[in-house]
Short mmCIF file of C-alpha atoms and ligand atoms in Angstrom, two decimals:
data_model
loop_
_atom_site.label_atom_id
_atom_site.label_comp_id
_atom_site.label_asym_id
_atom_site.label_seq_id
_atom_site.Cartn_x
_atom_site.Cartn_y
_atom_site.Cartn_z
CA MET D 1 111.16 110.43 118.30
CA SER D 2 111.45 107.56 115.92
CA GLU D 3 111.24 105.10 118.79
CA LEU D 4 107.68 106.30 119.31
CA ALA D 5 106.88 106.36 115.61
CA PHE D 6 107.66 102.67 115.30
CA ALA D 7 106.48 101.51 118.78
CA GLY D 8 103.06 100.45 117.41
CA VAL D 9 99.39 100.85 118.44
CA VAL D 10 99.30 98.30 121.31
CA GLU D 11 102.43 99.62 122.93
CA LEU D 12 101.64 103.25 122.50
CA ALA D 13 98.23 102.89 124.09
CA ARG D 14 99.79 100.93 127.03
CA ARG D 15 102.32 103.65 127.67
CA VAL D 16 99.78 106.45 127.48
CA ARG D 17 97.41 104.67 129.80
CA ALA D 18 100.29 103.92 132.23
CA ARG D 19 101.26 107.63 132.02
CA GLU D 20 104.79 106.64 130.86
CA VAL D 21 104.30 109.07 127.96
CA SER D 22 101.72 111.81 127.28
CA ALA D 23 99.46 111.68 124.28
CA ARG D 24 100.68 115.09 123.44
CA GLU D 25 104.26 113.91 123.23
CA VAL D 26 103.32 111.11 121.06
CA THR D 27 101.24 113.23 118.81
CA ASP D 28 103.96 115.82 118.56
CA ALA D 29 106.46 113.19 117.62
CA PHE D 30 104.40 112.04 114.72
CA LEU D 31 103.57 115.62 113.57
CA ALA D 32 107.26 116.50 113.62
CA ARG D 33 108.03 113.42 111.51
CA ILE D 34 105.20 114.29 109.01
CA ASP D 35 106.67 117.84 108.68
CA GLU D 36 110.08 116.45 108.11
CA HIS D 37 109.55 113.55 105.89
CA ASP D 38 106.21 113.63 104.04
CA GLY D 39 107.40 116.11 101.48
CA ALA D 40 109.33 113.13 99.99
CA ILE D 41 106.57 110.49 100.46
CA GLY D 42 103.29 112.43 99.83
CA SER D 43 101.12 110.30 102.04
CA TYR D 44 99.02 113.07 103.57
CA LEU D 45 96.61 115.34 101.75
CA VAL D 46 95.67 117.24 104.93
CA VAL D 47 97.51 117.33 108.22
CA ASP D 48 95.41 118.46 111.25
CA HIS D 49 98.10 119.87 113.44
CA ASP D 50 95.78 121.88 115.71
CA GLY D 51 93.01 119.41 115.99
CA ALA D 52 95.44 116.48 116.80
CA ARG D 53 97.19 118.56 119.47
CA ALA D 54 93.97 119.67 121.07
CA ARG D 55 92.69 116.15 121.09
CA ALA D 56 95.90 114.85 122.75
CA ASP D 57 95.86 117.53 125.41
CA GLN D 58 92.13 116.55 126.17
CA LEU D 59 93.22 112.86 126.44
CA ASP D 60 96.09 113.74 128.85
CA LEU D 61 93.63 115.75 131.03
CA GLU D 62 91.45 112.52 131.08
CA VAL D 63 94.34 110.30 132.05
CA ALA D 64 95.48 112.74 134.69
CA ALA D 65 91.84 112.75 136.10
CA GLY D 66 92.20 108.92 136.49
CA LYS D 67 89.95 108.14 133.44
CA ASP D 68 90.78 105.48 130.87
CA PRO D 69 90.47 106.92 127.32
CA GLY D 70 90.12 103.47 125.85
CA PRO D 71 92.03 100.84 123.92
CA LEU D 72 93.61 103.38 121.51
CA ALA D 73 94.53 105.99 124.14
CA GLY D 74 96.71 108.55 122.50
CA VAL D 75 97.36 106.54 119.42
CA PRO D 76 97.88 108.78 116.27
CA ILE D 77 95.92 107.42 113.36
CA GLY D 78 95.59 108.64 109.74
CA VAL D 79 92.44 108.18 107.71
CA LYS D 80 92.16 107.46 103.88
CA ASP D 81 90.56 110.42 102.13
CA VAL D 82 87.58 108.47 100.91
CA ILE D 83 86.37 108.11 104.65
CA VAL D 84 84.58 111.24 105.93
CA THR D 85 85.82 113.18 108.93
CA GLU D 86 83.79 115.89 110.69
CA GLY D 87 85.38 119.33 110.17
CA LEU D 88 88.33 117.95 108.06
CA THR D 89 88.41 118.33 104.32
CA THR D 90 87.48 115.00 102.51
CA THR D 91 87.86 114.77 98.76
CA ALA D 92 88.09 111.11 97.93
CA GLY D 93 91.23 112.19 96.11
CA SER D 94 89.06 114.01 93.62
CA ARG D 95 88.82 117.61 92.30
CA ILE D 96 85.03 117.14 92.22
CA LEU D 97 85.03 117.20 96.04
CA ASP D 98 87.59 120.02 96.29
CA GLY D 99 87.15 121.81 99.60
CA TRP D 100 84.31 119.67 100.98
CA VAL D 101 84.20 119.61 104.72
CA PRO D 102 81.93 116.91 105.98
CA PRO D 103 79.59 117.77 108.83
CA TYR D 104 79.88 114.28 110.35
CA ASP D 105 82.22 111.39 111.06
CA ALA D 106 82.16 108.02 109.50
CA THR D 107 81.11 105.39 112.05
CA ALA D 108 84.77 103.94 111.91
CA VAL D 109 86.25 107.22 112.65
CA ALA D 110 83.72 108.07 115.37
CA ARG D 111 84.68 104.71 116.97
CA LEU D 112 88.42 105.45 116.71
CA ARG D 113 87.81 108.79 118.41
CA ALA D 114 85.63 107.17 121.12
CA ALA D 115 88.48 104.68 121.86
CA GLY D 116 91.01 107.48 122.51
CA ALA D 117 92.62 107.84 119.14
CA VAL D 118 94.06 110.96 117.77
CA ILE D 119 93.23 111.72 114.12
CA LEU D 120 96.24 113.13 112.42
CA GLY D 121 94.88 113.85 108.92
CA LYS D 122 93.63 112.61 105.66
CA LEU D 123 95.60 110.30 103.46
CA ASN D 124 96.37 110.22 99.74
CA CYS D 125 94.58 107.70 97.51
CA ASP D 126 93.51 107.09 93.97
CA GLU D 127 90.52 109.09 92.98
CA PHE D 128 87.30 107.52 94.50
CA ALA D 129 89.58 104.47 95.34
CA MET D 130 89.88 103.45 91.74
CA GLY D 131 93.41 102.35 91.06
CA SER D 132 96.23 100.07 92.16
CA SER D 133 99.15 102.58 92.43
CA ASN D 134 97.90 105.95 94.01
CA GLU D 135 98.88 107.48 90.62
CA ARG D 136 95.26 108.33 90.00
CA SER D 137 95.11 110.79 92.85
CA ALA D 138 93.86 114.16 91.51
CA TRP D 139 96.15 115.97 93.96
CA LYS D 140 99.72 114.65 94.03
CA PRO D 141 101.79 111.48 93.71
CA CYS D 142 102.49 109.19 96.69
CA THR D 143 105.87 107.34 96.63
CA ASN D 144 106.91 104.04 98.27
CA PRO D 145 109.02 104.67 101.42
CA TRP D 146 111.20 101.75 100.39
CA ASP D 147 112.10 103.27 97.08
CA THR D 148 110.68 106.60 96.10
CA SER D 149 110.85 105.85 92.37
CA ARG D 150 108.27 103.14 93.08
CA VAL D 151 104.52 103.30 93.65
CA PRO D 152 103.13 102.50 97.21
CA GLY D 153 100.31 100.57 95.75
CA GLY D 154 96.74 101.53 95.79
CA SER D 155 94.23 102.69 96.17
CA SER D 156 95.07 103.07 99.75
CA GLY D 157 98.71 104.08 99.02
CA GLY D 158 98.92 106.93 101.41
CA SER D 159 97.55 104.74 104.21
CA ALA D 160 100.25 102.13 103.60
CA ALA D 161 103.15 104.55 103.00
CA ALA D 162 102.29 106.53 106.14
CA VAL D 163 102.48 103.43 108.31
CA ALA D 164 105.61 102.13 106.62
CA ALA D 165 107.41 105.49 107.12
CA GLY D 166 106.36 105.94 110.70
CA LEU D 167 104.07 108.89 109.89
CA ALA D 168 101.02 107.26 111.62
CA ALA D 169 100.82 104.37 114.11
CA ALA D 170 98.00 102.97 112.15
CA THR D 171 95.62 104.01 109.29
CA LEU D 172 92.25 103.26 107.87
CA GLY D 173 92.06 102.17 104.29
CA THR D 174 89.29 100.77 102.13
CA ASP D 175 89.41 97.56 100.01
CA THR D 176 86.97 97.05 97.10
CA GLY D 177 89.34 94.79 95.20
CA GLY D 178 92.53 94.84 97.02
CA SER D 179 93.17 98.42 98.04
CA ILE D 180 94.16 97.49 101.66
CA ARG D 181 96.07 94.32 100.98
CA GLN D 182 98.07 95.29 97.88
CA PRO D 183 99.49 98.55 99.22
CA ALA D 184 100.18 96.79 102.48
CA ALA D 185 102.29 94.19 100.59
CA PHE D 186 104.06 96.86 98.50
CA CYS D 187 105.01 98.93 101.62
CA GLY D 188 105.86 96.13 103.91
CA VAL D 189 102.98 96.61 106.32
CA VAL D 190 99.96 94.69 107.66
CA GLY D 191 96.58 95.26 106.02
CA LEU D 192 93.30 93.59 107.15
CA LYS D 193 90.33 93.56 104.87
CA PRO D 194 87.37 92.52 107.05
CA THR D 195 84.52 90.34 106.15
CA TYR D 196 81.86 92.42 104.06
CA GLY D 197 79.67 93.90 106.58
CA ARG D 198 82.00 93.57 109.55
CA VAL D 199 82.74 97.29 109.66
CA SER D 200 80.04 99.90 108.93
CA ARG D 201 80.39 101.61 105.65
CA TRP D 202 78.56 104.79 106.92
CA GLY D 203 80.68 107.55 105.91
CA ALA D 204 82.78 105.65 103.51
CA ILE D 205 82.39 107.37 100.14
CA ALA D 206 80.87 104.70 97.93
CA PHE D 207 82.78 103.18 95.02
CA ALA D 208 81.16 99.83 94.56
CA SER D 209 78.85 99.26 97.45
CA SER D 210 78.62 95.45 97.45
CA LEU D 211 82.38 95.20 97.55
CA ASP D 212 83.65 98.15 99.66
CA GLN D 213 85.01 97.58 103.03
CA ILE D 214 86.93 99.71 105.60
CA GLY D 215 89.74 98.10 107.44
CA PRO D 216 92.99 98.80 109.37
CA MET D 217 96.62 99.11 108.21
CA ALA D 218 99.33 98.84 110.87
CA ARG D 219 102.90 97.67 111.56
CA SER D 220 101.89 94.28 113.06
CA VAL D 221 99.14 91.85 113.13
CA GLY D 222 98.38 92.66 116.77
CA ASP D 223 98.06 96.37 115.97
CA ALA D 224 95.74 95.73 113.06
CA ALA D 225 93.55 93.38 115.28
CA ARG D 226 93.46 95.98 118.02
CA VAL D 227 92.07 98.56 115.50
CA LEU D 228 89.62 96.16 113.96
CA GLU D 229 88.23 95.33 117.37
CA VAL D 230 87.48 99.06 117.79
CA ILE D 231 85.81 99.84 114.51
CA ALA D 232 83.97 96.56 113.94
CA GLY D 233 80.41 95.83 114.99
CA VAL D 234 76.76 96.35 113.78
CA ASP D 235 75.73 99.91 112.95
CA ARG D 236 72.06 100.62 112.26
CA ARG D 237 73.09 103.39 109.82
CA ASP D 238 74.56 100.86 107.42
CA SER D 239 71.91 98.32 106.57
CA THR D 240 74.56 95.85 105.26
CA SER D 241 76.51 95.85 108.49
CA ILE D 242 76.29 92.42 110.03
CA ASP D 243 74.55 92.03 113.37
CA GLN D 244 77.44 90.66 115.21
CA PRO D 245 79.49 92.12 118.01
CA ALA D 246 83.03 93.15 117.24
CA PRO D 247 85.42 90.21 117.38
CA GLN D 248 87.75 89.73 120.31
CA LEU D 249 90.94 88.95 118.48
CA GLU D 250 93.55 89.28 121.14
CA PRO D 251 93.39 85.68 122.23
CA SER D 252 94.04 84.57 118.65
CA LEU D 253 97.54 86.29 118.61
CA ALA D 254 98.98 83.66 120.90
CA ALA D 255 96.80 80.68 119.99
CA GLY D 256 99.35 79.12 117.57
CA VAL D 257 98.46 77.00 114.52
CA SER D 258 98.70 73.48 115.86
CA GLY D 259 96.36 71.34 113.86
CA LEU D 260 95.20 74.28 111.60
CA ARG D 261 94.52 73.29 108.00
CA VAL D 262 96.15 75.73 105.50
CA GLY D 263 95.15 75.58 101.88
CA LEU D 264 97.42 76.62 98.93
CA PRO D 265 95.07 77.57 96.03
CA LYS D 266 97.01 76.28 93.04
CA GLU D 267 95.52 78.87 90.62
CA PHE D 268 97.31 81.61 92.57
CA PHE D 269 100.79 80.00 92.07
CA GLU D 270 100.37 79.14 88.33
CA GLY D 271 101.02 81.22 85.27
CA ALA D 272 103.90 83.38 84.10
CA ALA D 273 102.57 86.59 85.76
CA LEU D 274 103.78 85.45 89.25
CA ASP D 275 107.39 86.62 89.99
CA GLY D 276 109.62 83.85 91.24
CA GLU D 277 110.81 85.63 94.34
CA VAL D 278 107.19 86.41 95.40
CA ALA D 279 106.20 82.65 94.87
CA ALA D 280 109.22 81.47 96.87
CA ALA D 281 108.47 83.97 99.81
CA VAL D 282 104.89 82.87 100.03
CA ARG D 283 105.94 79.24 100.00
CA ALA D 284 108.41 80.06 102.83
CA ALA D 285 105.49 81.38 104.79
CA ALA D 286 103.65 78.21 104.22
CA ASP D 287 106.64 76.27 105.49
CA ALA D 288 106.78 78.43 108.60
CA LEU D 289 103.05 77.54 109.35
CA ALA D 290 103.85 73.81 108.82
CA ALA D 291 106.87 74.07 111.16
CA ALA D 292 104.55 75.51 113.81
CA GLY D 293 102.15 72.51 113.56
CA ALA D 294 99.78 73.47 110.73
CA THR D 295 99.01 70.98 107.90
CA LEU D 296 99.35 72.21 104.29
CA LYS D 297 96.98 71.14 101.58
CA ASP D 298 96.84 72.00 97.84
CA VAL D 299 93.33 73.20 96.94
CA SER D 300 91.74 74.50 93.79
CA LEU D 301 89.69 77.67 93.22
CA PRO D 302 88.69 76.86 89.59
CA HIS D 303 87.01 80.13 88.77
CA THR D 304 89.84 82.30 89.90
CA LYS D 305 90.67 83.30 86.22
CA TYR D 306 87.18 84.93 85.81
CA ALA D 307 87.57 87.24 88.93
CA LEU D 308 89.30 90.01 87.01
CA PRO D 309 86.75 90.31 84.17
CA ALA D 310 83.77 89.82 86.60
CA TYR D 311 85.11 92.50 89.05
CA TYR D 312 85.75 95.02 86.17
CA VAL D 313 82.08 94.79 85.22
CA VAL D 314 80.53 94.63 88.67
CA ALA D 315 82.72 97.46 90.22
CA PRO D 316 82.27 99.94 87.39
CA ALA D 317 78.44 99.27 87.19
CA GLU D 318 77.99 100.17 90.80
CA ALA D 319 80.48 103.03 90.51
CA ALA D 320 78.40 104.50 87.70
CA SER D 321 75.44 104.46 89.85
CA ASN D 322 77.20 105.77 93.01
CA LEU D 323 79.00 108.64 91.18
CA ALA D 324 75.82 110.00 89.56
CA ARG D 325 75.24 112.12 92.68
CA TYR D 326 78.33 114.27 91.99
CA ASP D 327 76.96 116.97 89.91
CA GLY D 328 79.35 119.57 91.08
CA VAL D 329 76.53 121.43 92.84
CA ARG D 330 75.79 119.67 96.10
CA TYR D 331 79.31 118.87 97.31
CA GLY D 332 82.22 121.21 97.32
CA HIS D 333 81.14 123.90 94.86
CA ARG D 334 78.97 126.88 95.86
CA ALA D 335 77.45 129.02 93.09
CA PRO D 336 74.37 131.10 92.56
CA ALA D 337 71.41 129.16 91.23
CA ARG D 338 71.51 130.64 87.70
CA GLU D 339 75.00 129.33 87.12
CA LEU D 340 74.10 125.84 88.26
CA GLY D 341 73.12 124.58 84.92
CA ASP D 342 76.47 125.52 83.25
CA MET D 343 78.31 124.11 86.26
CA TYR D 344 76.60 120.92 86.07
CA ALA D 345 77.86 120.22 82.62
CA GLN D 346 81.44 121.70 83.18
CA SER D 347 82.27 120.29 86.64
CA ARG D 348 81.38 116.72 85.77
CA ALA D 349 83.70 116.90 82.80
CA GLN D 350 86.50 118.73 84.67
CA GLY D 351 85.86 117.34 87.99
CA PHE D 352 86.50 113.64 87.44
CA GLY D 353 89.92 112.21 86.19
CA PRO D 354 90.21 109.89 83.21
CA GLU D 355 90.05 106.67 85.29
CA VAL D 356 86.83 107.63 87.05
CA LYS D 357 85.27 108.62 83.70
CA ARG D 358 86.33 105.33 82.14
CA ARG D 359 84.65 103.46 84.94
CA ILE D 360 81.55 105.44 84.68
CA MET D 361 81.35 104.70 80.86
CA ILE D 362 82.12 101.10 81.25
CA GLY D 363 79.52 100.76 83.97
CA THR D 364 76.83 102.52 82.19
CA TYR D 365 77.45 100.53 79.12
CA ALA D 366 77.39 97.18 81.09
CA LEU D 367 74.00 98.21 82.73
CA ARG D 368 72.38 99.34 79.33
CA ALA D 369 69.17 97.60 78.25
CA GLY D 370 70.30 94.97 75.73
CA TYR D 371 73.72 94.58 77.31
CA TYR D 372 72.67 93.84 80.82
CA ASP D 373 72.33 90.07 80.42
CA ALA D 374 75.59 89.79 78.61
CA TYR D 375 77.69 91.79 81.00
CA TYR D 376 76.22 92.71 84.37
CA LYS D 377 74.11 89.50 84.87
CA LYS D 378 76.89 87.28 83.56
CA ALA D 379 79.35 88.87 85.92
CA GLN D 380 77.02 88.36 88.94
CA GLN D 381 76.71 84.63 87.81
CA VAL D 382 80.47 84.33 87.81
CA ARG D 383 80.64 86.02 91.19
CA ALA D 384 78.37 83.28 92.63
CA LEU D 385 80.62 80.66 91.25
CA ILE D 386 83.74 82.36 92.76
CA LYS D 387 82.08 82.47 96.17
CA ARG D 388 81.16 78.76 95.87
CA ASP D 389 84.83 77.96 95.11
CA PHE D 390 85.85 79.56 98.44
CA ASP D 391 82.96 78.02 100.32
CA GLN D 392 84.01 74.59 99.05
CA ALA D 393 87.72 75.06 99.75
CA LEU D 394 87.14 76.49 103.19
CA GLU D 395 85.36 73.29 104.11
CA GLU D 396 88.43 71.27 103.36
CA VAL D 397 90.80 73.68 104.98
CA ASP D 398 90.55 76.36 107.67
CA VAL D 399 92.46 79.18 105.89
CA LEU D 400 94.10 79.88 102.56
CA LEU D 401 97.45 81.28 101.92
CA ALA D 402 98.38 83.09 98.59
CA PRO D 403 100.42 85.89 97.11
CA VAL D 404 98.88 89.40 97.25
CA ALA D 405 100.24 90.75 94.09
CA PRO D 406 102.31 89.14 91.20
CA THR D 407 105.24 91.31 91.79
CA PRO D 408 106.70 93.68 94.43
CA ALA D 409 106.01 97.34 93.95
CA PHE D 410 106.25 98.51 90.42
CA GLY D 411 107.78 101.87 89.15
CA LEU D 412 105.96 105.07 89.06
CA GLY D 413 104.59 105.42 85.45
CA GLU D 414 105.49 101.74 84.67
CA LYS D 415 101.90 100.53 84.03
CA ALA D 416 101.22 102.15 80.73
CA THR D 417 97.62 101.15 79.98
CA PRO D 418 94.53 100.54 82.09
CA ILE D 419 94.73 96.85 81.43
CA ASP D 420 98.26 96.65 82.77
CA MET D 421 97.14 98.26 85.87
CA TYR D 422 94.03 96.11 86.24
CA LEU D 423 96.24 92.99 85.97
CA ALA D 424 98.08 94.02 89.11
CA ASP D 425 94.84 93.14 90.93
CA VAL D 426 94.53 89.48 89.77
CA PHE D 427 95.09 87.99 93.21
CA THR D 428 92.99 90.42 95.38
CA LEU D 429 89.74 90.67 93.59
CA SER D 430 88.15 87.30 94.32
CA CYS D 431 88.14 87.93 98.04
CA ASN D 432 85.87 90.88 97.67
CA LEU D 433 83.65 89.23 95.13
CA ALA D 434 83.15 86.40 97.79
CA GLY D 435 82.79 88.86 100.67
CA ILE D 436 85.37 87.05 102.88
CA PRO D 437 88.12 88.47 105.06
CA GLY D 438 91.80 88.91 104.01
CA LEU D 439 95.04 89.73 105.85
CA ALA D 440 98.04 90.78 104.07
CA LEU D 441 101.45 90.79 105.79
CA PRO D 442 105.19 90.92 104.99
CA VAL D 443 106.92 87.53 104.35
CA GLY D 444 110.25 88.66 103.01
CA ASN D 445 112.10 91.00 100.74
CA ALA D 446 113.13 90.57 97.09
CA SER D 447 116.64 90.80 95.99
CA SER D 448 115.94 94.51 95.12
CA GLY D 449 115.11 94.98 98.85
CA LEU D 450 111.49 95.59 98.21
CA PRO D 451 109.05 93.84 100.65
CA ILE D 452 106.96 90.99 99.57
CA GLY D 453 103.50 90.32 101.08
CA ALA D 454 101.29 87.23 101.43
CA GLN D 455 97.56 87.12 102.05
CA LEU D 456 95.53 84.76 104.36
CA LEU D 457 91.90 84.33 103.25
CA GLY D 458 89.37 82.92 105.60
CA ARG D 459 85.69 82.10 106.13
CA ALA D 460 83.20 85.01 106.51
CA LEU D 461 83.38 86.44 109.99
CA ASP D 462 86.49 84.34 110.86
CA GLU D 463 89.06 87.14 111.08
CA ALA D 464 90.24 85.31 114.33
CA THR D 465 91.82 82.51 112.25
CA LEU D 466 93.55 84.99 110.00
CA VAL D 467 95.06 86.65 113.02
CA ARG D 468 96.04 83.29 114.51
CA ALA D 469 97.98 82.23 111.36
CA GLY D 470 99.22 85.81 110.81
CA ALA D 471 100.82 85.98 114.24
CA VAL D 472 102.77 82.81 113.52
CA ILE D 473 104.00 84.08 110.13
CA GLU D 474 104.98 87.41 111.72
CA ALA D 475 106.94 85.62 114.48
CA ALA D 476 108.94 83.90 111.73
CA PHE D 477 109.39 86.83 109.38
CA GLY D 478 109.20 89.87 111.65
CA THR D 479 107.91 93.23 110.94
CA ARG D 480 109.58 95.65 108.47
CA ARG D 481 111.09 99.08 108.54
CA PRO D 482 112.19 100.68 105.33
CA PRO D 483 115.58 102.16 104.61
CA GLY D 484 115.94 105.98 104.20
CA PRO D 485 115.88 108.76 106.74
CA TRP D 486 112.16 107.97 107.77
CA GLY D 487 113.01 104.35 108.60
CA ALA D 488 116.45 104.78 110.27
CA PRO D 489 116.38 103.89 113.96
N1 LIG F 501 92.56 98.27 92.07
C1 LIG F 501 91.18 97.95 92.06
C2 LIG F 501 90.41 98.98 91.31
O1 LIG F 501 91.02 99.76 90.74
C3 LIG F 501 90.64 97.91 93.52
C4 LIG F 501 90.52 99.24 94.10
C5 LIG F 501 89.97 99.14 95.57
O2 LIG F 501 90.05 98.08 96.18
N2 LIG F 501 89.46 100.26 95.97
O3 LIG F 501 89.26 98.96 91.28
#
C-alpha cells in the first residue's frame, strides 16, 4: 500500500496505462491511508471517497476498452481548498464560504480530470490563502508530517503535508507570496510556482489577483513537471493567462546543467535571519550544480529588502477589493430576503477570521484617497524596481538559487505576532512581485531532522531551466520521506 503511495505521478500513470495496476487499486490505497493517517496530520478538509472511486472505475473501463485516459491516468490528486471543484465543497478555508458547493471546476482542475487524474478531496489551507503556517485555517490545524508539533508551512500547508505523508500523489497549491514554495520546503517535497499567467486562475478564489498563481506540489521534480504540463496553457476565461502552449518539460529532466550560469543573490544569504544550516544546505546545492558543469556567480538583487513591505501593501489592497464580494448572502448562506440586511452585517464580522479582517483593513487604508500615493503607488513603484533587479540579474545568469525560508519548519503557535509571521516570507515574496517562476525542492535535513528547501528562480516562461537545474539537484540530494507511521516503508 505504501509502495503505491510513494511511487509518484509519472510511475503511477505508467503502471495504470500498462494495466500493471488498476486505477481503483491505486485510489483505494490512497483513501485507506487518508482514513488511517490524516487524523494526525489534518491535511484534508473534504475527502471524496465515492467520487474518487467512481472516477477510478470509469478510468479502468476506459483502459480495458483500449483507450488511453491520458498522462495522469489514475493518478490520485488533492486540491487546495481555494480552488473550486464542481460538486465538492469549497470554502477557501473560511467560515464565510461554509457549505458552498461550486457548480463548476477551475480550469486547472478540469485539465487534471481530462488527463485522467482522480480528485481525492480538498486540502486544508490558511483562510483565503493568507498565512505562512496553515494556522489561519478556520477549520482545523494541519501538522507537519516530519514533526507534528511543527507547522507544515502555508498557506498551502495541507497540499504539502498530504504529498509528504503519501496521502496524495500530487496536489495543487496556490502561491501569491510563497504559499507553494515555503510549505514544500517545510515538508520536504517539490513545489513549482509557475510564471504569472502560465496557469489559468479561472476558478482560483482570488486573494491578490496580480500575484496569485496555481501550481503543482509533488514528490519529485519530474512529477511536478508532468502536472504543470497538464494544467498550463492559455485559457480564454482568464484574461491574464499567457497565450502560449503548455511547456514540454520532460526533455529538460535529463538535459543536465553543463554550461548553465547559476546566480547566487547575495541579499538572500546575508543577515542574521538566515539559519546557518539552511545557508549551508543551499550552498551545498550550488556545489552540486557546479560539480555537474554549471558555473556559479554571485549576483545582487539590491531591492530585495523592500519586497516585504511592498508585498504587504499590494497584496492586502488587492485582497480588500477581491473580498468585498463576500457579503454572506451570495455564497454559502441561504436566508429569506427580509433577513439579508442583518445577515450582511453579521456574517462579514463573524465569517472572516482575524488575519483576513486585518488584511482588509490594511488594504482599505492603503487605497484611501490621501494615502494612495504614499502607500499603494509607492509599493507599485518598488515592485517595478524589484522586477528590474531580476531582469538584470537574469541577463548575467540563466537561473538563481536561494533559500526558500530563513529556517526549517517552526513550531505550532511559535510566531506570536502578525509581523513575526510575515517575516517568514522574506525570501519568497519578490518572485511573485516580479511574476517569475520558482521551483522549491529539498536539499538536505537540519540536525533536528527537519527538511530544508532551496528555490530556483528563473526568467518568465522559462520553467524548463528550473526543471533542468532541479533535476540535477534532486539527483544529488534525493527525494524525502518523513519518519512516523505514514512515512515508513
Ligand atoms: N504568506 C504570504 C501571505 O500571508 C503568502 C501567502 C500566499 O502565497 N498565498 O500573504
